[in-house]
mmCIF file of C-alpha atoms in Angstrom:
data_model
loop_
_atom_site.group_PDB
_atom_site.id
_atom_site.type_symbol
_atom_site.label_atom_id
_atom_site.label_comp_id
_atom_site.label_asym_id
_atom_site.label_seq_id
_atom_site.Cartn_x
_atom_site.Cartn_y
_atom_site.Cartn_z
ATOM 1 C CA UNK A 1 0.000 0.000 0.000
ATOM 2 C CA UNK A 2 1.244 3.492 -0.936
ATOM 3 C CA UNK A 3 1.770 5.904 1.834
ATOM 4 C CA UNK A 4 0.086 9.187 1.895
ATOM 5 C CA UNK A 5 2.098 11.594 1.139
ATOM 6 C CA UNK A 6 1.719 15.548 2.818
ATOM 7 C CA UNK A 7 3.075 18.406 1.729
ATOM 8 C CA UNK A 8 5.123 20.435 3.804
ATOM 9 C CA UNK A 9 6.746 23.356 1.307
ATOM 10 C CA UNK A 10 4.047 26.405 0.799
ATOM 11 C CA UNK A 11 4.629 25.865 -2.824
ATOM 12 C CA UNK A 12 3.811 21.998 -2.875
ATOM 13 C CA UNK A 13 0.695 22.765 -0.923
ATOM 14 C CA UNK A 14 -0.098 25.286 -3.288
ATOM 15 C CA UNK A 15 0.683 23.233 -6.065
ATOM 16 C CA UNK A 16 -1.437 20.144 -4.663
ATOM 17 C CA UNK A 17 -4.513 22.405 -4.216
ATOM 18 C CA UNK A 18 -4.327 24.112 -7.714
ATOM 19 C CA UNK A 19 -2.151 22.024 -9.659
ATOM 20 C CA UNK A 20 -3.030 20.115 -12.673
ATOM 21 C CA UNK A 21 -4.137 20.660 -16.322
ATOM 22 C CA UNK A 22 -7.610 22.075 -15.442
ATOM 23 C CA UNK A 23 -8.030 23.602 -12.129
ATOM 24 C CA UNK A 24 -6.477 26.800 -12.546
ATOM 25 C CA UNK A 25 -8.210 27.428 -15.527
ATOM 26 C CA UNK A 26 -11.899 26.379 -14.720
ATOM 27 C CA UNK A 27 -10.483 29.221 -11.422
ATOM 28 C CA UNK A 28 -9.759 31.459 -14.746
ATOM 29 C CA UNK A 29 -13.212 31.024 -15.821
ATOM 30 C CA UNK A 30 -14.889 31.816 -12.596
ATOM 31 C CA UNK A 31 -13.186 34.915 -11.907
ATOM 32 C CA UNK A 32 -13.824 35.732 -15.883
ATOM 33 C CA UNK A 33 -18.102 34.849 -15.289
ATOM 34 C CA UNK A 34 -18.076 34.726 -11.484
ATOM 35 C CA UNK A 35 -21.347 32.128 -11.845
ATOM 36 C CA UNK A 36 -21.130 29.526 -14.333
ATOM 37 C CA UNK A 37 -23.191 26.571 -15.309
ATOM 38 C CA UNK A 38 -21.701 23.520 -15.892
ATOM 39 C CA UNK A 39 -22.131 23.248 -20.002
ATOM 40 C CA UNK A 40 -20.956 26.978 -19.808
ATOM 41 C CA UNK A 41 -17.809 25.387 -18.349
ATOM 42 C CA UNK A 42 -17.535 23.022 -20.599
ATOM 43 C CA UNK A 43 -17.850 25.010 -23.900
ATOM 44 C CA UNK A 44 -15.523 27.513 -22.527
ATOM 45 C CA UNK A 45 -12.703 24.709 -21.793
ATOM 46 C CA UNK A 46 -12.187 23.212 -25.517
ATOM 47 C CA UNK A 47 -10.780 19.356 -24.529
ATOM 48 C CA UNK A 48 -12.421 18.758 -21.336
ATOM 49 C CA UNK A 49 -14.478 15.959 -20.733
ATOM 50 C CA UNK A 50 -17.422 15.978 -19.096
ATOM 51 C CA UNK A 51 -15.970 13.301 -16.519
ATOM 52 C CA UNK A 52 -13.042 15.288 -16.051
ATOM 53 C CA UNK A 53 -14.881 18.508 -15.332
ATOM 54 C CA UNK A 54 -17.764 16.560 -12.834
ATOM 55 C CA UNK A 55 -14.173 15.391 -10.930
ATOM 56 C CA UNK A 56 -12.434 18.367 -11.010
ATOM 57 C CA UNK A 57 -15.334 20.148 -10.187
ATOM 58 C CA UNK A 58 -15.956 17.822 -6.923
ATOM 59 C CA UNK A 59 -12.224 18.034 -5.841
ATOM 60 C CA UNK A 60 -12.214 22.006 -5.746
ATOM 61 C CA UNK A 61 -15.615 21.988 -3.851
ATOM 62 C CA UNK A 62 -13.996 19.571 -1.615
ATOM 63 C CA UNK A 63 -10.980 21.852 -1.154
ATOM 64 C CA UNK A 64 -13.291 25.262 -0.215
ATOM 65 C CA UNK A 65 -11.792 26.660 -3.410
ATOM 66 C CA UNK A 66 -15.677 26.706 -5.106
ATOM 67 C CA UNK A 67 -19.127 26.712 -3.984
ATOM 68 C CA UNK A 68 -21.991 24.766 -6.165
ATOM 69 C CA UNK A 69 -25.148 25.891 -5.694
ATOM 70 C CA UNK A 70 -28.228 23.781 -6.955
ATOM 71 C CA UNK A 71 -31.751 24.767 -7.674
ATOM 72 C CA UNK A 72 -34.833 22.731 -7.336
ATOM 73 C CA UNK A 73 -36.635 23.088 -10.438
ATOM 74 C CA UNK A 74 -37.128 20.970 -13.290
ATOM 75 C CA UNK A 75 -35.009 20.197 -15.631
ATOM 76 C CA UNK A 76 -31.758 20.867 -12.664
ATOM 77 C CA UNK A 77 -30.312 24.037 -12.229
ATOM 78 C CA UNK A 78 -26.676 24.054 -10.770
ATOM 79 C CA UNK A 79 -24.117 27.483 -10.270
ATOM 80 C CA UNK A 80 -20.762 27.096 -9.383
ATOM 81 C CA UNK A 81 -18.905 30.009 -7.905
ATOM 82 C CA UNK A 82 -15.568 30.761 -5.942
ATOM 83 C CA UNK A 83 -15.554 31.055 -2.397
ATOM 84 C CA UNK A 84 -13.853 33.872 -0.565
ATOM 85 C CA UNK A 85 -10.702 30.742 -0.365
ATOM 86 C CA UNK A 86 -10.854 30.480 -4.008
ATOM 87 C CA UNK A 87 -11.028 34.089 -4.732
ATOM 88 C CA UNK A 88 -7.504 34.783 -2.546
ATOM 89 C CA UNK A 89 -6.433 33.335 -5.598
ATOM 90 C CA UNK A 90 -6.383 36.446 -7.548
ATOM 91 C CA UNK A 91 -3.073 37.746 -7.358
ATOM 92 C CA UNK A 92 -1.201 34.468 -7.797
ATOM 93 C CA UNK A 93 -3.309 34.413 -11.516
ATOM 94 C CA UNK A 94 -2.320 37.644 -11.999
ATOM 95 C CA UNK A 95 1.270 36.985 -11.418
ATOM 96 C CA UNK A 96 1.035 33.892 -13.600
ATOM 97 C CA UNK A 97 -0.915 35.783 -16.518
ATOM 98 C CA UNK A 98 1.539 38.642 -16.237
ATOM 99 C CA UNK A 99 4.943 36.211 -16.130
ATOM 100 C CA UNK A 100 3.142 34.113 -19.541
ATOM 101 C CA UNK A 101 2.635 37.703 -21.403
ATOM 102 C CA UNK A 102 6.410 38.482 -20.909
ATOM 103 C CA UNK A 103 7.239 35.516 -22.072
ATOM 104 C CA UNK A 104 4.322 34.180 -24.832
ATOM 105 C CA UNK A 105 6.170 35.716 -27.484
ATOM 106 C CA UNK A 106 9.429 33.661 -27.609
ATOM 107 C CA UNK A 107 7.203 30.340 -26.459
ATOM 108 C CA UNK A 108 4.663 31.252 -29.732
ATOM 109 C CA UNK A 109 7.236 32.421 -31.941
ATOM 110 C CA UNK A 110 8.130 29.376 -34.306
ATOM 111 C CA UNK A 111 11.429 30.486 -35.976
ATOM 112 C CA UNK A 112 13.121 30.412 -32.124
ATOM 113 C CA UNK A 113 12.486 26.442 -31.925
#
């Protein structure tokens, strides 16, 4: 049996909450819409599965970082927003948006491969 591993580094617990290929940017989305339905999600993620997106959807509800709010009516209404936790995510996207725009152009610029 594997043992459970914890993270003890600020940036590995960091990493571990936001880390992954969608997480950060379904947070990009929700700071973008601040209330999103899930096909709105979906369609605004090109790639995403809709198994990957229920999971990753469940983890970061799990984790505090969103809040899913349903509606009884027929057919199913559901919102997902950030919480306050997922919102003190702000500046660390801006940092990261701000490092990738100094440095798209080299990265998108085929003649420097």
């Amino acid at each position: 049996m594997a043992e459970s591993y914890t993270p003890t580094c600020p940036v590995e617990i960091t990493l571990k909450i936001i880390g992954g290929r969608w997480k950060i940017l379904i947070i990009r989305e929700l700071f973008l819409k601040e209330v999103s339905r899930f096909n709105e999600l979906q369609h605004s993620l090109p790639g995403i599965t809709h198994k990957v997106l229920t999971h990753q959807l469940r983890v970061m509800e799990a984790d505090g970082l969103i809040q899913r709010t349903v509606y009884a009516q027929v057919p199913p209404k559901v919102e997902y927003t950030l919480t306050s936790y997922g919102r003190s995510l702000k500046p660390i996207l801006d940092s990261m948006h701000e490092w990738g725009e100094n440095r798209a152009e080299p990265i998108l610029d085929p003649i420097n491969d």
